[in-house]
Coordinates of C-alpha atoms in Angstrom, one line a residue:
X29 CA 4.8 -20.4 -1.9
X30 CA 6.7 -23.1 -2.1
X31 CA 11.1 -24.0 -2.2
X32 CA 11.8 -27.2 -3.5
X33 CA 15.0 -28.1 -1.8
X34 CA 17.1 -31.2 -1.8
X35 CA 16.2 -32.8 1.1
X36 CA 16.7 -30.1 3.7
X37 CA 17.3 -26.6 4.0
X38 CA 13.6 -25.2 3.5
X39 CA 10.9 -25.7 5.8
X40 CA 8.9 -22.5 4.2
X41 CA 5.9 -24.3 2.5
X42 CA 3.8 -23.5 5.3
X43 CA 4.6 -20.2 6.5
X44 CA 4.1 -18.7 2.7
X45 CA 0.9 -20.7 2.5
X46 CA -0.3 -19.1 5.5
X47 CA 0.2 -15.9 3.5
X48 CA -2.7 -16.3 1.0
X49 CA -5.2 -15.8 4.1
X50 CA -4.9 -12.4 4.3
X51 CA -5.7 -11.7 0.8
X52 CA -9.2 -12.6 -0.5
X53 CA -11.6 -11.5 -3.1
X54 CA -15.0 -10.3 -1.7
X55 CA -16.3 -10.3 -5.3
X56 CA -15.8 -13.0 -8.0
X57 CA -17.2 -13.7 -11.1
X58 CA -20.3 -15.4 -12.0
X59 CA -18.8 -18.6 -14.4
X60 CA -22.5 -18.4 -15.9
X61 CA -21.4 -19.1 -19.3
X62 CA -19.3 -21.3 -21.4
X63 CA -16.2 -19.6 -22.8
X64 CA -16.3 -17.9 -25.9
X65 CA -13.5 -17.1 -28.4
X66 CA -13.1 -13.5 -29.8
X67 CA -14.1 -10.7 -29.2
X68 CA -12.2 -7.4 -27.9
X69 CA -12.3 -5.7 -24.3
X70 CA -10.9 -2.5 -23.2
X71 CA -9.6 -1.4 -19.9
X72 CA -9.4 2.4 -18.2
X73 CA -6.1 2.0 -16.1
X74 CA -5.2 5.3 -14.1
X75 CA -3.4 6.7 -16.5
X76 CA -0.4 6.6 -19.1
X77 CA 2.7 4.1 -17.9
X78 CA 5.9 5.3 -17.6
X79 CA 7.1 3.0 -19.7
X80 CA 6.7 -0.8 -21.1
X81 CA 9.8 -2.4 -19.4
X82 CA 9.0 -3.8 -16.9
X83 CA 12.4 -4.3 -15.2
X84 CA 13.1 -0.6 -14.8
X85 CA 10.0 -0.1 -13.3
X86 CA 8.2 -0.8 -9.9
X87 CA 4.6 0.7 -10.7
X88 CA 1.9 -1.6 -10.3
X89 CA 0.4 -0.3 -13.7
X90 CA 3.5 -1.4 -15.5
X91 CA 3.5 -5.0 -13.9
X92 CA -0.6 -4.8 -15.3
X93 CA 0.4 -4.0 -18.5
X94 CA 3.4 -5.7 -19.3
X95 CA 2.8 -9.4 -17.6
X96 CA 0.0 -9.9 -20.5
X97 CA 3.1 -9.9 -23.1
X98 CA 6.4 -10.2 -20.9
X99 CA 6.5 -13.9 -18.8
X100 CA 9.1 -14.5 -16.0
X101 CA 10.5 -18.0 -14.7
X102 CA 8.0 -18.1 -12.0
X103 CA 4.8 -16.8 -10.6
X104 CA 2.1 -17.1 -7.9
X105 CA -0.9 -19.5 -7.7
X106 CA -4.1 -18.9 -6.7
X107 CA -3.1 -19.5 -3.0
X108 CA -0.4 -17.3 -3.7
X109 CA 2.4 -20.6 -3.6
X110 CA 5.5 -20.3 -6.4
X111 CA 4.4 -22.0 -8.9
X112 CA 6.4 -22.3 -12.2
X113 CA 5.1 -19.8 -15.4
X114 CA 8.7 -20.1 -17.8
X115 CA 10.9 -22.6 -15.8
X116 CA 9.6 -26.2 -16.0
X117 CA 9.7 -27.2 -12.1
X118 CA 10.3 -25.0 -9.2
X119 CA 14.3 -25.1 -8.3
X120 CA 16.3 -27.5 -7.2
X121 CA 18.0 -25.9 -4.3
X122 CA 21.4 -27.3 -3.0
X123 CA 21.6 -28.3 0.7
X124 CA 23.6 -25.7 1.5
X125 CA 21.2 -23.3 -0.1
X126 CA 23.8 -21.7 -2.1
X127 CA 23.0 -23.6 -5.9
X128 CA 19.7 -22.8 -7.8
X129 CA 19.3 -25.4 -10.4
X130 CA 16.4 -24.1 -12.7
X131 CA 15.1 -26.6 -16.0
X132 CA 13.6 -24.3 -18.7
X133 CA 10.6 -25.6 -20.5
X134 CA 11.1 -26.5 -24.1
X135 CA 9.3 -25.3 -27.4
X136 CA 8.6 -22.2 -26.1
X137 CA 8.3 -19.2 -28.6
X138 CA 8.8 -15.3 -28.5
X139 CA 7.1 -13.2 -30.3
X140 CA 9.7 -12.6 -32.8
X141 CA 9.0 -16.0 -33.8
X142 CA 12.8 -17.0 -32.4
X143 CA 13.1 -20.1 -29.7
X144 CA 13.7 -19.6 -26.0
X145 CA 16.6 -21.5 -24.6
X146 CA 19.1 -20.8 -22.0
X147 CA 21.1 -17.9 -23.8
X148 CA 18.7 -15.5 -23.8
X149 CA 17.5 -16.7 -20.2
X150 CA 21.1 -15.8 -19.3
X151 CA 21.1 -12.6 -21.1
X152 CA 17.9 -11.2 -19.7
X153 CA 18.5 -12.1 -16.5
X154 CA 21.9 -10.6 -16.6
X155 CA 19.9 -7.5 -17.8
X156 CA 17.6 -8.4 -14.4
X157 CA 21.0 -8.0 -12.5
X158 CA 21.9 -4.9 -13.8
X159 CA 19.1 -2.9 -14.3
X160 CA 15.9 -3.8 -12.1
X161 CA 15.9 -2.3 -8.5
X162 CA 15.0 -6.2 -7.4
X163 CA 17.5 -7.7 -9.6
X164 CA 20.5 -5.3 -8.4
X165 CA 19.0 -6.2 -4.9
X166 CA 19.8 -10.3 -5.6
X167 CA 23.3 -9.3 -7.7
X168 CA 24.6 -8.9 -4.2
X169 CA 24.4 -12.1 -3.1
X170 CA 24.8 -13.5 -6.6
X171 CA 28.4 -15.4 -7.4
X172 CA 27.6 -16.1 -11.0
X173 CA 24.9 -17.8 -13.4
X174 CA 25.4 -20.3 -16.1
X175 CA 24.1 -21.7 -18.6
X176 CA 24.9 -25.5 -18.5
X177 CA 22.9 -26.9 -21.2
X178 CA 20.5 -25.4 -23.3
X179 CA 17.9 -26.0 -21.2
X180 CA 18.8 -25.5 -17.7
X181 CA 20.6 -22.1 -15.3
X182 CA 22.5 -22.1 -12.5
X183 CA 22.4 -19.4 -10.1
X184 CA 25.2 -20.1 -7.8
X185 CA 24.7 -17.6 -4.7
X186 CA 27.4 -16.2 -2.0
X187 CA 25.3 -17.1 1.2
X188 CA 21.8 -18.6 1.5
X189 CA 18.9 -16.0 0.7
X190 CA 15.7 -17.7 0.9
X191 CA 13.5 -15.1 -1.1
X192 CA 15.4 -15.4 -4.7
X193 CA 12.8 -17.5 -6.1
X194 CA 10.3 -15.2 -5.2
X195 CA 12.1 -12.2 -6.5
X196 CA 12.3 -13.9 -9.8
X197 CA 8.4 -14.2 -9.8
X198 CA 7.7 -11.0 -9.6
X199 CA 5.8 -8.7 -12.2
X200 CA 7.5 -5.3 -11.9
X201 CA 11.1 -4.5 -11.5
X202 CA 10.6 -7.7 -13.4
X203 CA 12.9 -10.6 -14.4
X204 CA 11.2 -10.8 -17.6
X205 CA 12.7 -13.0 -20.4
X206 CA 13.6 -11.6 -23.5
X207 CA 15.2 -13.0 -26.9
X208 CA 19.0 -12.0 -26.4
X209 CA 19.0 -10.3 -29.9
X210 CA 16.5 -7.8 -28.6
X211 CA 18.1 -6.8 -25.0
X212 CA 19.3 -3.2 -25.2
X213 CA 19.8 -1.0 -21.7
X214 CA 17.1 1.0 -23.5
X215 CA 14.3 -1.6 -24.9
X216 CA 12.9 0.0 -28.4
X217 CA 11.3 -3.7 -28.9
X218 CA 9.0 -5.1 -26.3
X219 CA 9.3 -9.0 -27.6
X220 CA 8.6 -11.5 -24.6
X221 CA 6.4 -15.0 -24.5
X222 CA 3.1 -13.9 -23.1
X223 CA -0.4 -15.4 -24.2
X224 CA -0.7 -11.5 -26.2
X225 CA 1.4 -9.9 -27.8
X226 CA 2.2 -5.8 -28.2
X227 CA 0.7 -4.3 -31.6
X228 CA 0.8 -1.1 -31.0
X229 CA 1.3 2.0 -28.7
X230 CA -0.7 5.8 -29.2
X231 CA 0.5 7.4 -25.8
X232 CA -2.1 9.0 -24.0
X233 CA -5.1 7.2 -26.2
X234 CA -4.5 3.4 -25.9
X235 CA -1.8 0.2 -25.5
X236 CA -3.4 -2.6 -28.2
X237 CA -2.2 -6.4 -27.2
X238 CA -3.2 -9.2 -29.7
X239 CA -3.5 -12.5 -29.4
X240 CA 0.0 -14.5 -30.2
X241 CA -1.0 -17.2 -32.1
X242 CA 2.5 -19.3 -31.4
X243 CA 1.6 -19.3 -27.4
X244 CA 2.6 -22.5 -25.6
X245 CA 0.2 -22.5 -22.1
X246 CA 1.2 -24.8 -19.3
X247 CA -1.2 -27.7 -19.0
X248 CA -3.6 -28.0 -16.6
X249 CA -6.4 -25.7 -15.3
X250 CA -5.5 -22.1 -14.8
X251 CA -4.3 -21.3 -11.2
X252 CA -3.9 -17.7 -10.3
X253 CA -1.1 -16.0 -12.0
X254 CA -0.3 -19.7 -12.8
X255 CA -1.2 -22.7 -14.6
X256 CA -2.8 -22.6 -18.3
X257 CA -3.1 -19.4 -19.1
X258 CA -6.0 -19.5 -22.2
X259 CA -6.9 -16.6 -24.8
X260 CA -9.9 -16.2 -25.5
X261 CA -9.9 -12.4 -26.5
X262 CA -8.7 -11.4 -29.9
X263 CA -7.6 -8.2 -28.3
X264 CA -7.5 -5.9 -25.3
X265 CA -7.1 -2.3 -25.3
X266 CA -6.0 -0.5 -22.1
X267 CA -7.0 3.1 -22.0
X268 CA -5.6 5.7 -19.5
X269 CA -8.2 7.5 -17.5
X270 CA -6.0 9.5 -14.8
X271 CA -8.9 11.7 -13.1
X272 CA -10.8 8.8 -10.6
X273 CA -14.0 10.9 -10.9
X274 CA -13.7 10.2 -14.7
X275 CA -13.5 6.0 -14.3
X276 CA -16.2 6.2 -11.6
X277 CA -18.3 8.2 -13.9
X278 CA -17.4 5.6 -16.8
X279 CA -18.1 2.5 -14.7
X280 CA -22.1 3.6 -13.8
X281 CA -22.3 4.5 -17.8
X282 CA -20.6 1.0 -18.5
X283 CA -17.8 2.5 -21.1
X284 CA -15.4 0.1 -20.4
X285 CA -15.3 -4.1 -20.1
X286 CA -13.1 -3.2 -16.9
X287 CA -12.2 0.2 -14.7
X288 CA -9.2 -0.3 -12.4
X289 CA -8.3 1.9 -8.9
X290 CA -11.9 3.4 -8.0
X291 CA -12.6 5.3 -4.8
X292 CA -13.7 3.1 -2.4
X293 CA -16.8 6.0 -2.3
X294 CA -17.9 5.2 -5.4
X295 CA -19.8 1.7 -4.1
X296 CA -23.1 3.0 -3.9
X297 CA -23.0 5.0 -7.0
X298 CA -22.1 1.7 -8.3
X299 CA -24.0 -0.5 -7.4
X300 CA -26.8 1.6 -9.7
X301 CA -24.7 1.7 -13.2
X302 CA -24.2 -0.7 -15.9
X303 CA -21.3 -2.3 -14.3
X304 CA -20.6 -4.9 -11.2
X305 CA -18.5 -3.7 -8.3
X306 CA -15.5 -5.5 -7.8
X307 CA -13.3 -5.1 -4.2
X308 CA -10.7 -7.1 -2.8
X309 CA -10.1 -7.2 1.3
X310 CA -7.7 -6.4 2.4
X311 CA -6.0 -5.3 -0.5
X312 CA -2.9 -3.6 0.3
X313 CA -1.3 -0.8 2.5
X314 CA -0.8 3.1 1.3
X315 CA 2.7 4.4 3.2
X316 CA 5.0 7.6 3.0
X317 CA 8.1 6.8 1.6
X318 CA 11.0 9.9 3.1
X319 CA 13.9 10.3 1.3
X320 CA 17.0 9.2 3.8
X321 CA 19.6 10.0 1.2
X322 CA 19.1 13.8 0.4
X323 CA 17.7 17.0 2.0
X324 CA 15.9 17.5 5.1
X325 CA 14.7 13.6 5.8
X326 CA 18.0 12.3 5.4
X327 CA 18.0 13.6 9.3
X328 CA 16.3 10.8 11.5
X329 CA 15.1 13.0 14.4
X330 CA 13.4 14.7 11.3
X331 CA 11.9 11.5 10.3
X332 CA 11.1 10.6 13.8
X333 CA 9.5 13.9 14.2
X334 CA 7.6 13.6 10.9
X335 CA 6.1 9.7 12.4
X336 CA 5.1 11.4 15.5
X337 CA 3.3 14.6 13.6
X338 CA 0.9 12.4 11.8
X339 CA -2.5 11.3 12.4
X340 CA -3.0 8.3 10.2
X341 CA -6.7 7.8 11.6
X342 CA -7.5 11.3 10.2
X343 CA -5.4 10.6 6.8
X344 CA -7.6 7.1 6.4
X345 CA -10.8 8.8 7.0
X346 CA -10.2 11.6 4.3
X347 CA -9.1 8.8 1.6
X348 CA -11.9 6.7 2.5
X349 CA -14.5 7.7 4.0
X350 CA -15.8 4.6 5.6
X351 CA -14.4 2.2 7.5
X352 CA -15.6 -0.6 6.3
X353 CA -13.3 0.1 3.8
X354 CA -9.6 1.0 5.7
X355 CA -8.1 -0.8 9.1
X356 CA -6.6 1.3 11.5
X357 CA -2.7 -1.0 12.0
X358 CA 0.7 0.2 12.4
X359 CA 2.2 -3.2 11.3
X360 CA 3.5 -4.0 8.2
X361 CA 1.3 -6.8 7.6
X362 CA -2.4 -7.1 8.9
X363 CA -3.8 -10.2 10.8
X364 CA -3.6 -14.0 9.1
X365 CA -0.2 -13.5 7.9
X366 CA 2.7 -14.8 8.9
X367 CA 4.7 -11.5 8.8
X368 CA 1.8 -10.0 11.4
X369 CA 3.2 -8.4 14.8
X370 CA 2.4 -5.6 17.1
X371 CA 5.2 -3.6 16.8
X372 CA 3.8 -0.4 15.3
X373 CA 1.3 0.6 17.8
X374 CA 4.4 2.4 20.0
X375 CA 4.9 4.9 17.1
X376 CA 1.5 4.7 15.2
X377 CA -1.0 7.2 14.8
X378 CA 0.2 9.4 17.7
X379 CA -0.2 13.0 16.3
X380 CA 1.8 14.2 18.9
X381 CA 2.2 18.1 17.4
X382 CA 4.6 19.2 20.7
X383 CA 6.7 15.9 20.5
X384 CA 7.2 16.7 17.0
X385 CA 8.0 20.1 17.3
X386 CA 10.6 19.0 20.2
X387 CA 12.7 16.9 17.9
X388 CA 12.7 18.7 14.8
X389 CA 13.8 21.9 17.2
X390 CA 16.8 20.0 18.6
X391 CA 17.7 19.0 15.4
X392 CA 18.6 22.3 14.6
X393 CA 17.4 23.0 10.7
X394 CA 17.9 25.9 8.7
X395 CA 15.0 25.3 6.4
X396 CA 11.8 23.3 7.8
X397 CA 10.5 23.0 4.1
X398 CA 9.4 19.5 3.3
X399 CA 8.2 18.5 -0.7
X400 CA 5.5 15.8 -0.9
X401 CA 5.1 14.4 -4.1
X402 CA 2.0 13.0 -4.7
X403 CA -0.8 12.8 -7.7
X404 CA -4.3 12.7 -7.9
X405 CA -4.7 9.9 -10.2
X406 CA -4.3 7.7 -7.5
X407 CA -7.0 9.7 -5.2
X408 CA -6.7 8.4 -2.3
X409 CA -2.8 9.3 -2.2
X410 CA -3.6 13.4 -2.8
X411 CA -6.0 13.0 -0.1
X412 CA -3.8 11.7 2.5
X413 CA -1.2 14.2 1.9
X414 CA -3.1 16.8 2.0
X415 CA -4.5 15.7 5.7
X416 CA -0.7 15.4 6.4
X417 CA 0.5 18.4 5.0
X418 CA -1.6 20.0 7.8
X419 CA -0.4 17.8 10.6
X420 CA 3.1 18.3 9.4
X421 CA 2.0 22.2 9.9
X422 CA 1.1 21.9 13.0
X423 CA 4.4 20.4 13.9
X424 CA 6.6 23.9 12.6
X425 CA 7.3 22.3 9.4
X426 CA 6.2 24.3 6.1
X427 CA 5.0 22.1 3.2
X428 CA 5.4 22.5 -0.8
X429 CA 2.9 20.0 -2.4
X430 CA 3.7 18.9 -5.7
X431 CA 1.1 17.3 -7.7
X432 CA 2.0 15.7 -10.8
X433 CA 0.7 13.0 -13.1
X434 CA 1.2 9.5 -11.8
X435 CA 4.7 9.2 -14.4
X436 CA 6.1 11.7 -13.7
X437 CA 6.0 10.8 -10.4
X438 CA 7.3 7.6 -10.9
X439 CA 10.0 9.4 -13.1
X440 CA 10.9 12.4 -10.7
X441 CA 11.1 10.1 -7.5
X442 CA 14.4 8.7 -8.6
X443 CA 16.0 12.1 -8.1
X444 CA 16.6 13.1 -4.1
X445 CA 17.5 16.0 -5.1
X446 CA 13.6 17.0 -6.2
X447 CA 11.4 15.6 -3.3
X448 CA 10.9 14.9 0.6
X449 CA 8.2 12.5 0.8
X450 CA 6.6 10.8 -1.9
X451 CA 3.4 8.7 -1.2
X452 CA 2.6 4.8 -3.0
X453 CA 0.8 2.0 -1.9
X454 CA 1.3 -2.0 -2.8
X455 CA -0.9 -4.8 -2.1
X456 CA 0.4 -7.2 0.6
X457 CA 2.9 -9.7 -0.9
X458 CA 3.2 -13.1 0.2
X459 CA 7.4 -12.5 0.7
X460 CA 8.1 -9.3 2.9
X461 CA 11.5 -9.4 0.4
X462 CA 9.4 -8.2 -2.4
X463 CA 8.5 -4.9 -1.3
X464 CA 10.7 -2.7 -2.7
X465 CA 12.2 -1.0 0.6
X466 CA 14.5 -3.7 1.3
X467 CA 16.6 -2.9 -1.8
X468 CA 19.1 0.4 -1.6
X469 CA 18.2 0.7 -5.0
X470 CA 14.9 2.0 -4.6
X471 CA 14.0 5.4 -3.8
X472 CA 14.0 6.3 -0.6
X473 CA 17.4 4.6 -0.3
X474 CA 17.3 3.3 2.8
X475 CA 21.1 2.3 4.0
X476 CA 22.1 2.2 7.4
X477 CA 24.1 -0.4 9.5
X478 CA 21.0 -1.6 11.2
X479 CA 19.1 -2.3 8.0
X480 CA 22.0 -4.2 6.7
X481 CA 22.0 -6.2 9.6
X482 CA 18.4 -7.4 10.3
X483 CA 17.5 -7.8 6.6
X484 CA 20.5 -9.7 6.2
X485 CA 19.6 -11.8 9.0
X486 CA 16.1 -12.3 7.2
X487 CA 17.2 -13.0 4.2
X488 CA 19.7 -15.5 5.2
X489 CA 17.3 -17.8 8.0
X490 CA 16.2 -21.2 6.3
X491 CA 13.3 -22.4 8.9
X492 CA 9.7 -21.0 9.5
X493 CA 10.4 -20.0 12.9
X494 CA 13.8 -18.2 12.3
X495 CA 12.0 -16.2 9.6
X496 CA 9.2 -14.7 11.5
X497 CA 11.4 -14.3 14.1
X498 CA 14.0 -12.0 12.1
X499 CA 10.9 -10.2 10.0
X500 CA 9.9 -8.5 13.9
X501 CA 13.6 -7.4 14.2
X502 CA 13.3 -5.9 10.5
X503 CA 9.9 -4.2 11.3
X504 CA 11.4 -2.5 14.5
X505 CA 14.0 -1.3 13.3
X506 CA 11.5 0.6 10.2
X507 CA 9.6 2.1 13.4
X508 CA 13.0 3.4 14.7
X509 CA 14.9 4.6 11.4
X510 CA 11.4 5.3 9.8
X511 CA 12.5 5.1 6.2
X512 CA 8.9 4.8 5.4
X513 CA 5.1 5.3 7.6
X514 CA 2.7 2.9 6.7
X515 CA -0.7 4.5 6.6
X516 CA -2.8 1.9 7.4
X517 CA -4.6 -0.9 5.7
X518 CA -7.4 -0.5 2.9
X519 CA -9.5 -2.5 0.1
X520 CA -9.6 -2.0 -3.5
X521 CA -12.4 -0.9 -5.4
X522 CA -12.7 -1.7 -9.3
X523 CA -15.6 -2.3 -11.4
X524 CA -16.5 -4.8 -14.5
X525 CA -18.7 -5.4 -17.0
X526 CA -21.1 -8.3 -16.7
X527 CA -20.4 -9.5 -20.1
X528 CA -16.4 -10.2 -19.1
X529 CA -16.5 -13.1 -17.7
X530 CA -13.1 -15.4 -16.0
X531 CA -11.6 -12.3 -14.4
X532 CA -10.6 -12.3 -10.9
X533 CA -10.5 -10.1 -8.2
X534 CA -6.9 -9.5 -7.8
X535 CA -4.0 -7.5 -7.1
X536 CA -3.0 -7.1 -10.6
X537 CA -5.8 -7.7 -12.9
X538 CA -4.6 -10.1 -15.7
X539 CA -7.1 -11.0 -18.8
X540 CA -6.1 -14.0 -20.2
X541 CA -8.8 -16.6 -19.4
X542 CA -10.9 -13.9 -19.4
X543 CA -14.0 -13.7 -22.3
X544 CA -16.7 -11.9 -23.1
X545 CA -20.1 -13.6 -23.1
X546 CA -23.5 -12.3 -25.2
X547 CA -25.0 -9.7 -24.1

């Protein structure tokens, strides 16, 4: 990434630089072809998306979705820098860190056929504040925004907080922009600036994008998330296929252009269909998110009792099945990363059953019950907690597993009253501010003195050094409050055809620049 300051206060270009090496594409296409124009693709996604706003929402299959026809300020190159996607240059940033200066680009049109200029900006990122889990997370620290000119916003700020421009490049709990005529606290009309536009919805069947013929791309060469961003498809279709055994099975037959979240299993089966395996290493990191607020985990000898029950070795093996495609790490972020430490190898992995059994006794609980909430479109999730739910057994707790659709999960999760433990994973993002645990907001709701005080410290340091130093004080105090237990760190397996050509191999698979070349 990369802060534009003025003069001084920044000093992060090459710590979030150094971010990018940990996340690399083990497959990428073969450019064998010129681009061609037309043409449709379709795309099996793991099911049905809880909804198409994208601000209300932290599901990665949302952020999928939606960033083909909603566009933010800023997003991520290819090296995974801040590069600028609706604003015309990164920020101008005051030397006392407290005054974001943002120029808009000009001529840019929604879908409506209405202009973007800094009132709906404004409005949609007032919307951002009060509705998004990230964007109630910067209102905090937020004094006011303005609209000086009709191209330019200020964000003035109440003390420094070095990740806002990263929050506002961000794809789910997103600060999408919106035409101000169309921003309602419940969106019936999904009209943004993307390169394709929304046509039309049948749930459970298909979402249809179009191209939008009134598209302004940035110049240049596409760049990651950034850069131009060129349509060559006349349409994409993205069909929900929630059973994994059904996408592998659709992959070998070559059904669809693309198949998203495969078992990692399904390699060799793979590699002898009509489609090409894709996987990305490392991709990201599966955890256990306990509900602190409500019920029996808002107890933290419970939660300590619950990290020292589990076998994470055991739980990676079951999703898995091979290690060459899971790590064995405790710490929030693996090697080549700046955020790396060794931290989590005190509490990690210890399936300590009598340990357990000790705290949860002295704790003193009239009902050992715990919920987990998991679903089995995401596999690899139903097969961890199933491996837990016996470890968690053997520890005195009882366990109610509830397996639901993937949103409904994402629905029922923002109700403590209804669940325990509720298991997601994320790829690892180049700002340790973008996960979602540092906002109260987000379930889980994770609120005690000592987060306030280290992620504040975080948020606020301004140089390299002070910022890796304050993300190990963070991390420790997640081993000691547990709010969440990272599993461990695994690679994602997709699949393609080999007529779609210009995809990559990324966290969120996006499909403009992508075509589809003769068979």
């Amino acid at each position: 990434m990369n802060f534009r300051t003025s003069r001084r206060g920044g000093g992060l270009n090459s710590l979030l630089l150094a971010g990018a090496i940990g996340l690399t594409a083990l497959s990428t296409p073969a450019l064998c072809a010129e681009p061609v124009k037309g043409g449709t693709i379709s795309v099996a996604t793991i099911g049905e998306p809880p909804t198409l706003d994208p601000m209300t929402s932290t599901a990665d299959l949302v952020g999928i979705l939606t960033q083909h026809f909603f566009e933010t300020l800023y997003t991520f190159d290819g090296k995974w820098n801040l590069t600028p996607l609706l604003a015309d240059k990164l920020p101008e940033v005051s030397a006392d860190g407290l005054t974001y200066t943002i120029p808009l680009r000009q001529g840019i049109t929604f879908h409506d056929g209405s202009k973007m200029d800094s009132s709906d900006v404004l409005a949609s990122l007032k919307r951002w504040t009060e509705t998004a889990t990230r964007g109630k997370m910067a209102a905090k620290i937020i004094a006011g925004m303005e609209a000086p000119d009709a191209n330019t916003i200020r964000i003035t700020l109440k003390e420094p907080y070095a990740p806002l421009t990263a929050l506002l490049a961000m794809n789910n709990s997103a600060a999408i922009i919106m035409p101000k005529a169309k921003i309602a606290p419940t969106l019936t009309e999904f009209v943004g600036t993307g390169p394709y536009q929304l046509k039309s919805r049948v749930p459970d069947q298909y979402i249809q994008l179009v191209r939008f013929d009134g598209y302004k791309q940035r110049e240049g060469e596409p760049d990651g998330y950034g850069g131009a961003r060129k349509q060559y498809l006349d349409e994409i279709r993205f069909v929900p296929v929630s059973n994994a055994n059904t996408r592998v099975e659709s992959a070998v037959a070559g059904q669809f252009d693309y198949v998203d979240s495969l078992p990692v299993e399904s390699l060799p089966k793979l590699k002898n269909g009509r489609s090409d395996p894709v996987m990305l290493k490392p991709f990201g990191w599966p955890r256990l998110v306990l509900n602190t607020k409500q019920g029996i985990m808002s107890n933290l000898a419970v939660r300590q009792a619950v990290q020292l029950a589990l076998n994470e070795e055991d739980m990676l093996y079951a999703a898995f099945g091979n290690k060459d495609f899971y790590k064995l790490n405790g710490d929030l972020y693996p090697e080549g990363y700046p955020w790396a430490t060794s931290l989590g190898s005190k509490v990690y992995n210890k399936a300590d059953a009598a340990a357990a059994k000790k705290l949860v006794d002295g704790a003193n609980l009239q009902d050992r019950k715990i919920r987990i909430l998991t679903s089995q479109q995401y596999e690899f999730h139903y097969k961890m907690a199933l491996v837990a739910a016996e470890y968690l057994k053997a520890a005195g707790f009882t366990v109610d597993m509830q397996v639901v659709d993937w949103a409904t999960l994402t629905q029922r999760r923002q109700d403590p009253a209804v669940w325990d433990i509720f298991i997601t994973h994320s790829p690892f993002l180049p700002e340790p501010a973008l996960i979602d645990f540092p906002s109260k907001d987000a379930p889980g709701w994770w609120d005690t003195p000592r987060r306030n005080e280290v992620l504040g410290a975080f948020n606020q340091a301004r140089t390299q050094e002070e910022r890796v130093k304050r993300w190990g004080d963070v991390q420790q105090a997640v081993y000691d409050e547990v709010p969440f237990i990272k599993v461990g760190d695994f690679n994602a397996q997709a699949a393609r055809s080999p007529s779609l050509q210009g995809s990559k191999a990324v966290p969120w698979p996006y499909f403009w620049n992508a075509w589809k070349s003769a068979k």
